[in-house]
Each structure stands twice: as structure tokens, then as C-alpha cells.
Amino acid sequence: MPALLWFRRDLRLRDLPPLLDAAAADGEVLGVFVLDPRLEASAGPRRLRYLYDALRVLRDNLDGRLLVTRGRPQERIPLLVKTIGAASVHVSADFTPFGRRRDEKVRAALGAVPLEESGSPYLVSPGRVTKSDGTPYKVFSPFYRAWHEHGWRGPARTGADCARWIDPADVGGAVDIPEGGADLDLPAGEDAALAQWKAFTVNGIDTYHDDRSRPDLDGTSRMSAHLKFGTVHPRTMVADLDSSPGAQAYLRELAFRDFYAAVLHAWPRSAWWNWNSGFDAMATDDGPEARRRFEAWKAGRTGYPIVDAGMRQLAETGWMHNRVRMIVASFLVKDLHLPWQWGARWFLEQLVDGDVANNQHGWQWAAGTGTDAAPYFRVFNPTAQGARFDPDGAYVRRWVPEADPDNPGADNPAPIVDHAAERREALRRYSEIT
């Protein structure tokens, strides 16, 4: 009997376990992606552009045999199951709060037709690495040791030729894939993801351990958006990693990705609330002046060059170097005394790789309110951070040319706050609740 393969955060054909399961049903397979209006409304323009481009690549790799439809999944998926007489629906498991709620509704609407989950977007799915008493880890280091010991499977051997695909023209309900109006400096889709990973393993992995914190260098993999949309699975990437310092440093970053997904799965409230509720009572600023400073931060007009460079890079490209993400987050929370949720929401709107687990818990790390958080008394000095990680000023000059001392007369804004004074104020506020 036919089977339905519902693509979500797995827009690829290689290393795709649910494709194996769908094909094992010994019938034809209908590949489907549902454009959910709720997700389209909440995603930023560059993330949507990546999605639409990746869908086109997936459709091309299937010789057009991908049905893209629009609507609520709990309505569209059961309708398609009925249309083709599918005996099962196959997906990669989604562990986000939104995804779990959506899948519960789809499962209920399917009735006797099973929604079968195979694999997930992670090396180790959330909930599988726990302490000896079965409770989730709250600290990364012991999680990392247990995660490494747990291990993971090798890549699944899949491709377009694994299944006999149903032609969407015989089904109906298709919509055109939108063009997406935002510019994107990152090629999207499975082919681009594999090419980018190959280039990094050849030219970047050996120096990753030393260069990954330098925004002035091309020292990162730029794989985050590909991982976000599942155009490559981390299993495929890890198969190319050896025991060298650069490879092991990269593996640790993939472990952080799994850790934050596990934390969000165990504590779904932490998507928008402090994981450590003891910080709920801490005073943050609001009102016209706070909003003015927030707008200056978003526009890259704070007068602190490394902060402004990061925010302008984000606005222009939809991406920001991870070290700079930490710097600008610390500045928003501890120099401007604004809620981390303001910054997290702006990041999700702007980032191509915007991922709820990584983004929200990265922000809580900076704010000191999450698991494994930076101590509340650690306040990044933006000037010192710039001098350390952009020592020649190349990154700043690229994004904030007016900060170049050799550019006289440029409109270089004065610092909107005094860091030393705001550091003292931040410590005062934190000390009131600790």
C-alpha cells in the first residue's frame, strides 16, 4: 500500500531514516511538505527564503515528485492520506514544544493510520541521555560525557532511488513554492550543504580549534542553517571527523546543539521563560528610554564597535558569528538591562539559522538565567572583547567603517551607555536576587 513521507526539518534525501521506513511499506511513496501559515508568519524573511530555496532543490532532486501544499497539517495530512489510500505516515521526530503539539493533533486526526517517527535532527535524540536516576542533565559537561558514551548510529543509506515516488500531479492540492523576497548569501538545500561541509573539512577543520572565536577570520563552518533545516544530518558530518583538536572541538559544538534540544524538551517552558525561575524577579528596564536603546542596539548604533558590527552583520546577512552573538547578548542584558526575550525574539526574526532551542538557551547563557549559564557576575566588556577577538579591527572595519580612525568625519555614534557604570548596575540588580 502507498505511504506518505512528510518532510519537515529534514529537507534532504541522503541519510533519511523515515525514507527507509516509508519505502519498506512495499508501495509507492508520496513526498509532502506542508507550508504551515503559522510557521510562515513566525519565521523571518531570510529563514523563509532558505526554506523555499531548499524545497526547490529537494523537488528538483526528486524530478518534481514533491507535493508542496499549504494549510494546517492536522487537516492537510489526513486529507492526503485519504486521497492516496496511504497505510502510514513517516516523519523525523520533532521535539520542540510547537512540533510536539502539532504532531499530537495530526496523530489524533489520522485515527487508525499510524504516524511513525524515525530518527530526529540530532545525533542523540532528546530524552535518551539522562542521569542514572532517569532525570535530565542540567549541566553540559556531564551531559557531554554521557552523550559521547551513548554514541549514535552511522548514516542511513538513502537516496532518491530508494522509493517509487507518486507524481503530485496525480494527487492535487499543490501550491507554488514562494520565491521569497529576502536576499540570502548562503546557497540553500542538500547539495549546497554537502558542498559546504566538504569545503570546511578540507580547508577549515584543522584550524577550527584556534580560529572559531575570531570573527575577523573565516574560521567557522557556516553549517548552522543547513542543520536547522536538515539539509544535512549531523551523522553525515560526524562520519568525517577524526580525533584531531579541530574535529573534536567541532564535535563538542554539535553536542551543545543536542544538549539545548534536550533541555528544551525537558523544560518546554524555558522557550520564553527563565529556566532558573529564581531570576524572574530581577528588575529589567522598560519604557521609552529602554525602547530607544533597544532600537539603537538593533540598528547597530550603540557606539560600541564590536556590538554594532555584529548587529549590522545580522541585519545585512541574517547571520552573526557565534562569539559576537555572545557579546551583543551580554550587552543587551547587562549593559542595557533589557529582557533577554527582546533580543531572542529579534534574533529569531533575523537569523537564517534561527532555532528555538539553540537561540533561547544561548540567550539564557548570556543572561545567566539558564542551565550551565555564565555566572551572573560575568559581564562582557565589549571593548576588551573586540580587542581580544578582532585584534586588528578587520571585522569592525568591514561592518562599521565609520569606526575606522583613518576615516575622519564619519558619523560614529558616541556610546549610548557607560559600560563601567552599567556593569555596576547589573551586578547590583543580580545581587538583589541571589
XYZ file of C-alpha atoms in Angstrom:
434
model
C 0.000 0.000 0.000
C 1.136 3.600 -0.513
C 2.941 5.506 2.239
C 3.253 9.207 2.871
C 6.642 10.764 3.688
C 6.107 14.104 5.418
C 9.192 16.317 5.213
C 9.730 18.874 7.972
C 13.196 19.735 9.342
C 14.786 17.097 7.090
C 14.866 18.587 3.606
C 17.223 16.012 2.120
C 17.278 12.543 0.602
C 20.594 11.203 1.915
C 20.769 9.803 5.451
C 16.994 9.963 5.967
C 15.666 7.076 8.114
C 11.932 7.786 7.563
C 12.529 7.350 3.834
C 13.733 3.810 4.501
C 10.636 3.093 6.567
C 8.281 4.610 4.022
C 9.860 2.598 1.205
C 9.738 -0.582 3.302
C 5.954 -0.472 3.106
C 6.451 -2.018 -0.374
C 4.286 0.533 -2.101
C 4.613 3.915 -3.730
C 5.618 6.903 -1.620
C 4.189 10.401 -1.730
C 6.679 13.040 -0.599
C 4.935 16.016 1.011
C 5.841 19.326 2.596
C 3.114 21.368 4.276
C 3.553 25.132 4.305
C 2.013 25.891 7.690
C 0.799 29.525 7.778
C 1.674 29.705 11.487
C 5.320 28.932 10.823
C 5.454 31.204 7.803
C 4.115 34.046 9.952
C 6.667 33.483 12.722
C 9.771 32.955 10.572
C 11.925 35.846 9.435
C 12.250 36.676 5.730
C 15.701 35.127 5.289
C 14.700 31.896 7.023
C 11.720 31.679 4.711
C 13.965 32.320 1.719
C 16.220 29.441 2.763
C 13.187 27.191 3.249
C 11.712 27.984 -0.150
C 15.059 27.573 -1.921
C 15.724 24.265 -0.128
C 12.285 22.993 -1.137
C 13.043 23.766 -4.765
C 16.295 21.830 -4.532
C 14.518 18.877 -2.915
C 11.826 18.929 -5.586
C 14.454 19.040 -8.335
C 16.339 16.128 -6.774
C 13.077 14.183 -6.876
C 12.498 15.107 -10.522
C 9.488 17.163 -9.484
C 7.903 14.451 -7.334
C 7.434 16.556 -4.203
C 3.981 17.775 -3.277
C 4.098 21.176 -1.600
C 0.762 22.140 -0.108
C -0.453 24.801 2.315
C -2.641 24.638 5.404
C -2.833 23.203 8.887
C -1.029 19.834 8.967
C -3.807 18.208 11.004
C -6.093 18.940 8.042
C -3.794 18.527 5.051
C -2.002 15.294 6.057
C -5.164 13.235 6.784
C -6.716 14.512 3.549
C -3.701 13.382 1.526
C -3.668 10.022 3.322
C -7.290 9.503 2.313
C -6.654 10.663 -1.255
C -3.892 8.137 -1.957
C -5.088 5.415 0.444
C -1.869 5.569 2.475
C -1.387 2.956 5.184
C 1.155 5.011 7.145
C 2.761 8.449 7.516
C 6.514 8.684 8.132
C 8.406 11.565 9.739
C 11.561 12.505 11.575
C 10.629 13.104 15.206
C 10.205 16.737 16.260
C 10.962 17.517 19.905
C 10.176 21.234 20.009
C 7.113 22.323 22.011
C 5.375 23.512 18.837
C 6.259 20.353 16.933
C 5.028 18.054 19.662
C 1.682 19.836 19.878
C 1.304 19.790 16.082
C 2.105 16.082 15.843
C -0.343 15.209 18.607
C -3.087 16.918 16.604
C -2.069 15.155 13.384
C -1.901 11.777 15.127
C -5.376 12.267 16.539
C -6.733 13.323 13.141
C -5.195 10.288 11.412
C -7.094 7.868 13.600
C -6.054 4.296 12.776
C -3.323 5.361 10.317
C -0.042 5.497 12.258
C 2.273 8.497 12.334
C 5.610 6.710 12.511
C 8.711 8.540 13.739
C 12.216 7.526 12.665
C 15.255 9.416 13.864
C 15.425 13.131 14.598
C 17.507 16.175 13.620
C 20.062 15.293 16.315
C 22.926 12.886 16.831
C 21.212 11.713 20.011
C 17.522 12.489 20.344
C 16.310 14.464 23.363
C 15.451 12.302 26.351
C 17.884 9.498 25.545
C 20.837 10.825 27.544
C 19.844 11.086 31.190
C 21.393 10.755 34.607
C 21.419 7.372 36.349
C 18.099 8.176 38.018
C 16.480 8.963 34.671
C 16.303 12.717 35.169
C 17.632 15.124 32.527
C 21.032 16.769 32.780
C 21.171 20.407 33.795
C 24.894 20.924 33.191
C 26.658 20.449 29.885
C 29.939 18.802 30.943
C 28.424 15.629 32.470
C 25.874 15.565 29.643
C 28.726 15.647 27.141
C 30.481 12.704 28.753
C 27.284 10.633 28.842
C 26.343 11.736 25.316
C 29.722 10.689 23.968
C 29.477 7.339 25.725
C 25.946 6.783 24.401
C 27.093 7.242 20.818
C 24.996 7.315 17.669
C 24.251 5.319 14.568
C 26.066 5.703 11.277
C 24.419 7.497 8.355
C 21.417 5.795 6.805
C 21.956 4.738 3.214
C 19.155 6.528 1.418
C 18.610 8.475 -1.769
C 16.021 9.342 -4.375
C 16.152 5.825 -5.806
C 15.053 4.226 -2.502
C 11.387 4.592 -3.308
C 8.847 4.582 -6.100
C 7.511 8.113 -5.895
C 3.961 9.181 -6.571
C 3.608 12.039 -9.041
C 1.992 15.029 -7.253
C 0.101 15.828 -10.440
C -1.949 12.696 -9.801
C -2.881 13.837 -6.295
C -3.857 17.513 -6.401
C -3.684 20.189 -3.745
C -0.264 21.504 -4.723
C 0.725 25.150 -4.396
C 3.646 27.006 -5.921
C 6.733 27.370 -3.762
C 7.003 31.096 -2.981
C 10.012 32.975 -4.272
C 10.871 34.742 -1.008
C 11.919 38.372 -1.224
C 14.906 38.491 1.120
C 18.476 38.338 -0.119
C 20.440 35.318 1.059
C 24.220 34.999 0.880
C 24.094 31.268 1.652
C 23.131 28.719 -1.017
C 20.299 26.540 0.298
C 19.489 22.873 0.020
C 21.111 19.473 0.297
C 23.643 19.886 -2.498
C 24.887 23.190 -1.084
C 25.065 21.740 2.435
C 27.210 18.812 1.352
C 29.464 21.067 -0.724
C 29.905 23.489 2.171
C 30.732 20.669 4.581
C 33.266 19.177 2.185
C 34.951 22.559 1.743
C 35.142 23.053 5.512
C 36.615 19.630 6.176
C 39.284 20.314 3.553
C 40.099 23.928 4.358
C 38.783 24.787 7.837
C 38.549 21.911 10.282
C 42.281 21.809 11.062
C 42.281 25.385 12.349
C 38.766 25.364 13.832
C 40.011 24.842 17.380
C 42.100 28.027 17.192
C 40.071 30.228 14.846
C 36.425 29.580 15.719
C 36.219 32.530 18.162
C 37.710 35.039 15.718
C 35.023 36.917 13.746
C 37.738 38.546 11.648
C 38.717 35.141 10.253
C 36.795 32.685 8.097
C 37.110 30.075 10.805
C 33.620 28.623 11.191
C 31.768 26.012 9.154
C 28.671 28.065 8.242
C 26.650 24.844 8.594
C 24.124 26.138 11.135
C 21.343 26.954 8.653
C 21.815 23.623 6.894
C 21.484 21.860 10.243
C 18.451 23.951 11.159
C 16.549 22.790 8.072
C 18.032 19.306 7.976
C 19.518 19.623 4.501
C 22.318 17.590 6.058
C 22.217 15.353 9.119
C 24.931 15.684 11.773
C 25.566 11.934 11.408
C 26.808 12.575 7.894
C 29.124 15.265 9.204
C 30.454 13.320 12.187
C 31.413 10.439 9.915
C 34.119 12.760 8.545
C 35.531 13.820 11.925
C 38.699 12.331 13.352
C 40.474 12.740 16.706
C 42.264 15.981 15.815
C 41.743 19.037 18.063
C 39.725 20.872 15.428
C 37.438 17.923 14.752
C 36.871 17.269 18.438
C 36.127 20.950 19.077
C 33.521 20.772 16.328
C 32.021 17.621 17.789
C 31.637 19.442 21.096
C 29.616 22.158 19.373
C 27.299 19.517 17.927
C 26.938 18.161 21.461
C 25.848 21.611 22.646
C 23.179 21.559 19.941
C 21.890 18.237 21.288
C 22.123 19.484 24.877
C 19.992 22.557 24.294
C 17.427 20.468 22.409
C 17.299 18.066 25.380
C 16.878 20.947 27.830
C 14.005 22.459 25.844
C 12.379 19.039 25.571
C 12.588 18.505 29.331
C 11.572 22.072 30.219
C 9.419 23.412 27.342
C 8.533 26.489 29.391
C 12.144 27.624 29.016
C 11.478 28.650 25.426
C 10.338 32.051 26.694
C 10.733 31.970 30.461
C 13.839 31.787 32.611
C 14.906 28.193 33.063
C 16.067 29.280 36.512
C 12.880 30.879 37.802
C 14.843 32.482 40.631
C 15.699 35.230 38.170
C 12.079 36.030 37.358
C 12.056 38.763 39.973
C 15.095 40.613 38.610
C 14.364 44.169 37.533
C 14.670 44.971 33.832
C 14.090 48.276 32.079
C 11.049 49.266 30.044
C 9.516 52.469 28.814
C 10.510 54.967 26.096
C 14.208 55.187 27.001
C 14.570 51.417 27.136
C 12.853 51.147 23.769
C 15.129 53.823 22.314
C 18.197 51.910 23.438
C 16.743 48.674 22.080
C 16.274 50.291 18.669
C 19.862 51.578 18.758
C 21.050 48.042 19.567
C 19.038 46.543 16.699
C 20.372 49.145 14.264
C 23.999 48.731 15.312
C 24.185 52.283 16.669
C 25.314 51.715 20.261
C 28.712 53.349 19.865
C 30.493 50.112 20.788
C 32.140 48.958 17.537
C 32.127 45.184 18.104
C 28.455 45.283 19.140
C 27.498 47.456 16.191
C 29.456 45.275 13.764
C 27.578 42.186 14.903
C 24.174 43.790 14.683
C 24.854 45.158 11.215
C 26.169 41.807 10.035
C 22.939 40.258 11.298
C 20.752 42.842 9.581
C 22.571 42.543 6.259
C 23.187 38.793 6.063
C 20.880 37.031 8.535
C 23.891 35.519 10.284
C 26.279 36.530 13.045
C 29.486 34.972 14.307
C 28.851 32.997 17.495
C 31.398 34.887 19.625
C 29.756 38.131 18.599
C 26.322 36.705 19.407
C 27.534 36.290 22.982
C 28.951 39.820 23.079
C 25.820 41.535 21.772
C 23.606 39.422 24.046
C 25.624 40.325 27.113
C 25.447 43.984 26.112
C 21.657 43.932 25.745
C 21.060 42.185 29.057
C 23.809 43.586 31.261
C 24.640 46.991 29.795
C 21.152 47.988 28.654
C 19.279 45.955 31.337
C 16.689 44.751 28.855
C 14.893 41.374 28.964
C 16.733 38.625 27.111
C 13.448 37.740 25.447
C 13.574 41.003 23.469
C 16.894 40.038 21.961
C 15.915 36.410 21.435
C 12.807 37.442 19.525
C 14.818 39.809 17.303
C 17.372 37.088 16.590
C 14.649 34.623 15.591
C 13.230 37.214 13.225
C 16.598 37.942 11.605
C 18.626 34.715 11.682
C 18.661 32.254 8.802
C 19.645 29.575 11.341
C 17.113 30.691 13.955
C 16.437 27.634 16.106
C 14.347 27.887 19.259
C 16.469 25.572 21.419
C 19.851 26.993 20.424
C 18.702 30.588 20.340
C 16.729 30.767 23.571
C 19.233 28.861 25.648
C 22.150 30.727 24.141
C 20.466 33.920 25.293
C 19.848 32.482 28.738
C 23.525 31.506 28.935
C 24.417 35.153 28.365
C 21.773 36.358 30.819
C 22.818 33.871 33.498
C 19.279 32.514 33.828
C 19.577 29.115 32.157
C 21.261 25.754 32.548
C 25.030 25.855 32.606
C 24.708 29.611 32.411
C 27.591 32.054 32.590
C 27.833 33.273 36.193
C 25.666 36.337 36.632
C 28.719 38.355 37.652
C 30.422 37.702 34.285
C 29.767 40.829 32.247
C 31.472 41.008 28.874
C 33.419 44.217 28.337
C 32.661 44.956 24.678
C 35.843 46.960 24.192
C 38.047 44.239 25.673
C 36.187 41.564 23.715
C 36.773 43.456 20.490
C 40.475 43.857 21.219
C 40.848 40.157 22.028
C 38.858 38.566 19.235
C 39.199 41.212 16.496
C 42.740 42.344 17.303
C 43.419 44.138 14.020
C 39.901 45.567 13.763
C 39.224 43.882 10.419
C 35.762 42.650 11.421
C 34.719 46.026 12.779
C 36.036 47.910 9.737
C 34.018 45.648 7.457
C 30.703 46.334 9.146
C 31.288 49.696 10.876
C 33.517 51.685 8.524
C 32.908 54.886 10.482
C 34.750 53.354 13.435
C 37.978 53.360 11.389
C 40.305 56.028 12.833
C 41.577 56.615 9.300
C 38.082 57.653 8.209
C 37.825 61.226 9.568
C 34.485 62.929 9.614
C 32.481 59.711 9.664
C 29.247 59.617 11.633
C 30.481 57.434 14.502
C 27.902 57.440 17.311
C 29.026 58.056 20.861
C 28.493 55.178 23.323
C 24.868 55.175 24.423
C 25.837 53.965 27.908
C 28.943 53.905 30.085
C 29.997 50.269 30.363
C 31.680 50.575 33.759
C 28.639 52.235 35.298
C 26.183 49.782 33.745
C 28.307 46.831 34.862
C 27.986 48.041 38.444
C 24.244 48.474 37.990
C 23.893 44.989 36.519
C 25.757 43.433 39.434
C 23.589 45.382 41.864
C 20.410 44.049 40.275
C 21.675 40.470 40.159
C 22.884 40.631 43.756
C 19.405 41.609 44.940
C 18.001 38.207 43.954
C 20.939 35.859 44.564
